[in-house]
Coordinates of C-alpha atoms and ligand atoms in Angstrom, one line a residue:
M114 CA 20.4 282.5 216.6
L115 CA 21.1 280.5 219.7
I116 CA 21.4 281.9 223.2
V117 CA 23.5 279.6 225.5
M118 CA 22.6 280.2 229.2
Q119 CA 25.2 279.9 231.9
Q120 CA 25.2 276.6 233.8
G121 CA 23.6 278.1 236.9
A122 CA 21.1 280.3 235.1
D123 CA 17.7 280.1 236.8
A124 CA 14.1 280.0 235.5
D125 CA 13.6 283.7 235.9
Q126 CA 16.6 284.5 233.8
I127 CA 15.5 282.1 231.1
D128 CA 12.0 283.7 231.3
H129 CA 13.5 287.1 231.0
V130 CA 15.6 286.2 227.9
C131 CA 12.4 284.7 226.3
R132 CA 10.5 287.9 227.1
V133 CA 13.2 290.1 225.5
V134 CA 13.3 287.8 222.4
R135 CA 9.5 288.2 222.0
E136 CA 9.8 291.9 222.4
L137 CA 12.1 291.9 219.4
G138 CA 9.2 290.2 217.4
L139 CA 10.9 286.9 217.4
T140 CA 10.1 283.4 218.8
P141 CA 12.1 281.9 221.6
H142 CA 12.4 278.1 222.0
P143 CA 13.9 277.0 225.3
I144 CA 15.9 273.8 224.9
P145 CA 16.9 272.2 228.2
G146 CA 20.2 270.4 227.9
R147 CA 22.1 268.0 230.3
T148 CA 24.2 270.8 231.8
R149 CA 22.7 274.1 230.6
T150 CA 19.6 275.5 228.8
A151 CA 19.8 277.1 225.5
V152 CA 17.2 279.4 223.9
G153 CA 16.8 278.9 220.1
I154 CA 15.5 282.0 218.3
T155 CA 13.4 281.7 215.1
G156 CA 11.4 284.2 213.1
N157 CA 14.2 286.6 212.1
V158 CA 14.3 287.5 208.3
A159 CA 17.6 289.4 208.8
P160 CA 20.5 288.7 211.2
V161 CA 19.7 289.8 214.8
D162 CA 22.2 292.0 216.6
P163 CA 23.5 289.8 219.3
S164 CA 24.9 292.5 221.7
G165 CA 21.7 293.3 223.6
L166 CA 21.0 289.6 224.1
A167 CA 24.6 288.8 225.2
A168 CA 24.4 291.3 228.0
L169 CA 21.3 289.8 229.7
P170 CA 21.7 288.2 233.1
G171 CA 22.5 284.5 232.9
V172 CA 23.5 284.5 229.3
L173 CA 26.9 282.8 228.5
D174 CA 27.0 283.2 224.7
V175 CA 25.0 284.0 221.6
I176 CA 25.7 282.0 218.6
R177 CA 24.7 282.5 215.0
V178 CA 23.1 279.4 213.5
T179 CA 24.0 279.6 209.8
K180 CA 21.9 276.9 208.4
P181 CA 18.2 277.5 207.5
F182 CA 17.1 274.6 209.8
K183 CA 17.3 275.8 213.4
L184 CA 15.4 273.6 215.9
T185 CA 16.4 270.4 214.2
N186 CA 20.1 271.5 214.1
R187 CA 22.6 269.9 216.2
E188 CA 24.3 273.3 216.8
M189 CA 21.1 274.2 218.8
K190 CA 21.0 271.0 220.7
P191 CA 24.2 268.8 220.7
E192 CA 22.7 265.8 222.6
D193 CA 20.7 263.2 220.7
T194 CA 16.9 263.5 221.1
V195 CA 15.6 260.3 222.6
I196 CA 11.9 259.6 222.3
T197 CA 10.1 257.3 224.7
V198 CA 6.8 256.2 223.2
G199 CA 4.5 253.2 223.3
G200 CA 6.9 251.0 225.4
A201 CA 9.8 251.8 223.0
I202 CA 12.8 254.1 223.2
I203 CA 13.8 255.6 219.9
G204 CA 17.2 257.3 219.4
G205 CA 18.8 255.7 222.5
P206 CA 21.4 252.9 222.5
D207 CA 18.9 250.2 221.4
I208 CA 17.8 249.6 217.9
V209 CA 14.0 249.8 217.3
V210 CA 12.0 247.6 214.9
I211 CA 8.8 248.9 213.6
A212 CA 6.8 246.3 211.8
G213 CA 3.4 245.5 210.4
P214 CA 1.2 245.4 207.4
C215 CA 1.0 248.4 204.9
S216 CA -2.7 248.6 205.5
V217 CA -4.9 247.5 208.4
E218 CA -7.2 245.0 206.6
S219 CA -9.4 243.4 209.3
R220 CA -9.6 243.2 213.1
E221 CA -8.6 239.6 213.5
A222 CA -5.6 239.9 211.1
T223 CA -4.4 243.0 212.9
I224 CA -4.5 241.5 216.3
Q225 CA -3.0 238.3 215.0
I226 CA 0.0 240.0 213.4
A227 CA 0.5 242.3 216.4
R228 CA 0.8 239.1 218.6
E229 CA 3.1 237.4 216.2
L230 CA 5.4 240.4 215.8
K231 CA 5.5 241.1 219.5
A232 CA 6.6 237.4 220.1
R233 CA 9.3 237.9 217.6
G234 CA 10.8 241.0 219.2
A235 CA 9.3 243.9 217.3
N236 CA 9.0 247.2 219.3
L237 CA 6.2 248.9 217.5
L238 CA 3.3 248.0 215.3
R239 CA 2.7 249.9 212.0
G240 CA -0.4 249.7 209.9
G241 CA -2.1 252.2 207.7
A242 CA -5.7 253.3 208.4
Y243 CA -5.6 256.2 205.9
K244 CA -3.6 255.4 202.9
P245 CA -2.0 258.0 200.5
R246 CA -2.2 255.8 197.4
T247 CA -0.8 256.8 194.1
S248 CA -4.0 255.9 192.3
P249 CA -7.4 256.9 193.6
Y250 CA -8.9 253.6 192.4
T251 CA -6.9 251.4 194.7
F252 CA -7.5 250.5 198.4
Q253 CA -7.6 253.8 200.4
G254 CA -7.7 252.3 204.0
L255 CA -10.4 251.5 206.4
G256 CA -10.2 254.9 208.2
P257 CA -11.5 255.3 211.7
E258 CA -12.5 251.6 211.8
A259 CA -8.9 250.7 211.3
L260 CA -7.8 253.0 214.0
R261 CA -10.1 251.2 216.5
M262 CA -8.6 247.8 215.3
L263 CA -5.1 249.2 215.9
A264 CA -6.1 250.3 219.3
E265 CA -7.4 246.9 220.1
A266 CA -4.2 245.3 218.7
R267 CA -2.3 247.5 221.1
S268 CA -4.1 246.3 224.1
E269 CA -4.0 242.7 223.0
S270 CA -0.1 242.8 222.2
G271 CA 1.3 245.6 224.2
L272 CA 2.9 247.1 221.2
G273 CA 2.6 250.9 220.6
I274 CA 1.1 251.9 217.3
V275 CA 2.4 253.9 214.3
S276 CA -0.2 255.1 211.8
E277 CA -0.5 257.7 209.1
A278 CA -2.6 260.9 209.0
V279 CA -3.0 262.0 205.4
S280 CA -4.9 265.2 206.0
T281 CA -5.5 267.8 208.7
D282 CA -9.1 266.4 208.9
D283 CA -7.9 263.1 210.3
V284 CA -5.2 264.2 212.7
A285 CA -7.5 264.5 215.7
E286 CA -8.8 261.0 215.3
V287 CA -5.3 259.5 214.5
E288 CA -3.7 261.2 217.5
Q289 CA -6.4 259.9 219.8
Q290 CA -5.8 256.3 218.8
V291 CA -2.1 255.9 218.0
D292 CA 1.3 256.4 219.7
I293 CA 3.2 257.8 216.8
I294 CA 1.6 259.8 213.9
Q295 CA 3.3 259.0 210.6
I296 CA 3.5 261.7 207.9
G297 CA 4.0 260.0 204.5
A298 CA 6.5 260.8 201.7
R299 CA 3.7 262.3 199.6
N300 CA 2.8 264.7 202.4
M301 CA 6.4 265.8 203.5
Q302 CA 5.8 269.3 202.1
N303 CA 2.1 269.7 203.3
A304 CA 2.7 272.7 205.4
A305 CA -0.8 272.7 207.0
L306 CA -0.5 269.1 208.0
L307 CA 3.0 269.5 209.4
R308 CA 1.9 272.5 211.5
R309 CA -1.1 270.5 212.7
V310 CA 1.0 267.6 213.9
G311 CA 3.4 270.1 215.3
R312 CA 0.6 271.0 217.7
S313 CA 0.0 267.4 218.7
R314 CA 1.3 265.7 221.9
R315 CA 2.1 262.6 219.9
P316 CA 5.6 262.0 218.4
V317 CA 5.7 262.3 214.6
L318 CA 7.4 259.9 212.2
L319 CA 8.3 262.0 209.2
K320 CA 9.1 260.2 206.0
R321 CA 11.4 261.8 203.5
G322 CA 9.6 263.0 200.3
M323 CA 10.6 261.0 197.4
A324 CA 12.3 263.9 195.7
A325 CA 13.3 265.9 198.8
T326 CA 16.9 267.1 199.5
L327 CA 18.3 266.7 203.0
E328 CA 17.7 270.4 203.6
E329 CA 14.0 270.1 202.5
F330 CA 13.7 267.1 204.7
L331 CA 14.9 269.0 207.8
L332 CA 12.8 272.0 207.0
A333 CA 9.8 269.9 207.0
A334 CA 10.8 268.6 210.4
E335 CA 11.3 272.2 211.3
Y336 CA 7.6 273.0 210.5
V337 CA 6.6 270.4 213.1
M338 CA 9.1 271.5 215.7
S339 CA 8.4 275.2 215.3
E340 CA 4.8 274.6 216.4
G341 CA 6.1 273.1 219.7
N342 CA 6.4 269.4 219.0
R343 CA 10.0 268.4 219.7
Q344 CA 9.3 264.7 219.2
V345 CA 10.2 264.1 215.5
I346 CA 11.6 260.9 214.1
L347 CA 13.1 261.1 210.6
C348 CA 12.6 258.2 208.2
E349 CA 14.5 257.6 205.0
R350 CA 12.3 255.6 202.7
G351 CA 14.0 255.9 199.2
I352 CA 14.1 258.6 196.6
R353 CA 13.4 258.6 192.9
T354 CA 16.5 258.3 190.8
F355 CA 17.2 256.9 187.2
S356 CA 17.8 253.5 188.8
D357 CA 14.9 251.3 187.9
H358 CA 15.7 247.9 189.3
S359 CA 13.9 248.8 192.6
R360 CA 10.9 250.9 193.4
F361 CA 12.9 253.7 194.8
T362 CA 16.6 254.1 195.6
L363 CA 17.4 253.8 199.3
D364 CA 19.7 256.8 200.1
L365 CA 21.7 255.3 203.0
S366 CA 24.3 258.1 202.7
I367 CA 21.8 260.5 204.2
V368 CA 21.9 258.6 207.5
P369 CA 25.4 259.6 208.7
E370 CA 24.9 263.1 207.3
L371 CA 21.8 263.5 209.2
K372 CA 23.4 262.2 212.3
R373 CA 26.0 264.9 211.9
L374 CA 23.6 267.7 211.2
T375 CA 20.6 267.0 213.5
H376 CA 19.9 265.6 217.0
L377 CA 16.7 263.9 215.8
P378 CA 16.5 260.0 215.6
I379 CA 16.6 258.5 212.2
I380 CA 14.9 255.3 211.1
V381 CA 15.1 253.6 207.7
D382 CA 12.2 252.0 205.7
P383 CA 13.8 249.5 203.3
S384 CA 10.3 248.1 202.3
H385 CA 9.0 251.1 200.4
A386 CA 12.5 251.8 199.0
A387 CA 12.9 248.3 197.6
G388 CA 9.4 247.5 196.5
R389 CA 10.5 243.8 196.5
R390 CA 10.6 241.6 199.6
D391 CA 13.9 240.0 198.6
L392 CA 15.8 243.3 199.0
V393 CA 14.4 244.2 202.3
I394 CA 16.6 242.1 204.7
P395 CA 20.0 243.2 203.1
L396 CA 18.9 246.8 203.0
A397 CA 17.8 246.6 206.7
R398 CA 21.2 245.2 207.6
A399 CA 22.9 248.0 205.8
A400 CA 20.7 250.6 207.5
I401 CA 21.7 249.5 210.9
A402 CA 25.3 249.2 209.9
V403 CA 25.3 252.8 208.6
G404 CA 24.0 254.2 211.9
A405 CA 20.3 254.3 211.8
D406 CA 18.4 254.0 215.1
G407 CA 16.0 251.5 213.8
V408 CA 14.1 250.1 210.8
M409 CA 10.5 250.1 209.8
V410 CA 9.4 247.1 207.7
E411 CA 6.1 245.8 206.1
V412 CA 5.1 242.3 207.2
H413 CA 2.0 240.4 206.1
P414 CA 1.0 236.9 207.1
D415 CA 0.0 236.2 203.4
P416 CA 1.6 238.8 201.2
A417 CA -0.2 237.5 198.0
K418 CA -3.5 238.5 199.6
A419 CA -2.4 241.9 200.9
L420 CA -4.6 244.9 199.8
S421 CA -1.5 247.1 199.3
D422 CA 2.2 246.7 198.9
G423 CA 2.1 242.9 198.9
A424 CA 5.2 242.6 196.7
Q425 CA 7.4 244.3 199.4
A426 CA 5.8 242.6 202.4
L427 CA 8.0 240.1 204.4
T428 CA 6.4 236.9 205.5
L429 CA 6.6 236.1 209.1
A430 CA 9.3 233.6 208.4
M431 CA 11.3 236.3 206.7
F432 CA 10.7 238.6 209.6
D433 CA 12.3 235.9 211.8
E434 CA 15.2 235.9 209.5
L435 CA 15.5 239.7 209.5
M436 CA 15.6 239.8 213.4
A437 CA 18.2 237.1 213.4
E438 CA 20.3 239.1 211.0
L439 CA 19.9 242.3 212.9
R440 CA 21.0 240.5 216.1
L441 CA 24.3 239.9 214.4
I442 CA 24.7 243.4 213.3
V443 CA 23.7 245.2 216.3
P444 CA 26.6 244.4 218.7
A445 CA 29.0 245.1 215.8
V446 CA 27.8 248.7 215.7
R447 CA 27.9 248.9 219.5
R448 CA 24.1 249.2 219.8
G449 CA 21.7 247.3 222.0
P450 CA 18.9 244.8 221.5
V451 CA 16.7 243.7 218.8
A452 CA 15.3 241.6 221.6
P453 CA 16.7 237.9 221.8
R454 CA 14.1 235.3 221.1
Ligands
PEP274 C1 3.7 253.6 204.2 O1 4.5 253.7 205.2 O2 2.7 252.7 204.1 C2 3.8 254.5 203.1 C3 2.7 254.9 202.4 O3 5.0 255.1 203.0 P1 5.6 256.3 202.1 O4 4.9 257.5 202.5 O5 7.0 256.3 202.4 O6 5.4 255.9 200.7
MN275 MN1 3.1 250.6 202.2

């Protein structure tokens, strides 16, 4: 259910509506818009009788939201959500490029790659401190030490940091050091973790589970938003299909469908989808062409020596090529910079 307030409704009227909603045992979520405020309602197991709410002072209309996802729904908030974070603006007119190694491996290498990527026009630095690896016997990340290296790389390069929290235990530390908390594909349905980052002040980059439907993906975002955190960035990173020529199958058709259904920004990670560096640039081009707000790619100065995901890491020379390609695509889709060199 969505209560649309009149254009001139004042704060007292909005508060009053929220109070009445709470008295019904439901949760109100005020959503300020460009011209008017709306109040989303969640928590109802059966349809709510709209007549009492429609009669409240300042209320223009009460609309039933038919889909199970509510706060993520464009019906609730028609305007795009634009997230300003770590010196970048995600979901606005400009395409955002997030780049960096799969894992943080050493202090020097992290600072060095941050500088190199900044100079080449990247907007945010990625790097895993906690790694959700498929095998327990492979490199699991340097943990808190890596977070400190990322923080140092931020002050050296000026790039904001994206890094993953794999468990509720590490969220406090991660949120202290990074600009955006990543939730990985393997954790997309970890309700406790989603709720915990929902109580964080940091924006959340939520990756699609490798077997998640669109609705499950948006309901995962709903977990985060229902705890109060409205700053969610969706990330398509490939799903598992019968196709076995690449690591996963990049589901680009979800991008325009998500754009239609949700106001949240959407970025595409072609690296994990492809699993092979030679596919990353063409898939990134396609991602921007299909309407994504940005891409996230893995880059390593010497992929052969990477401690994780070396096969899909771009070299710096390839990252240059990627940026040059995106600079051609961006104006064609009427979007703004992937900064000129
Ligand atoms: C990653 O971004 O390094 C990662 C582990 O991604 P995913 O959760 O999509 O596999
Ligand atoms: Mn990786």
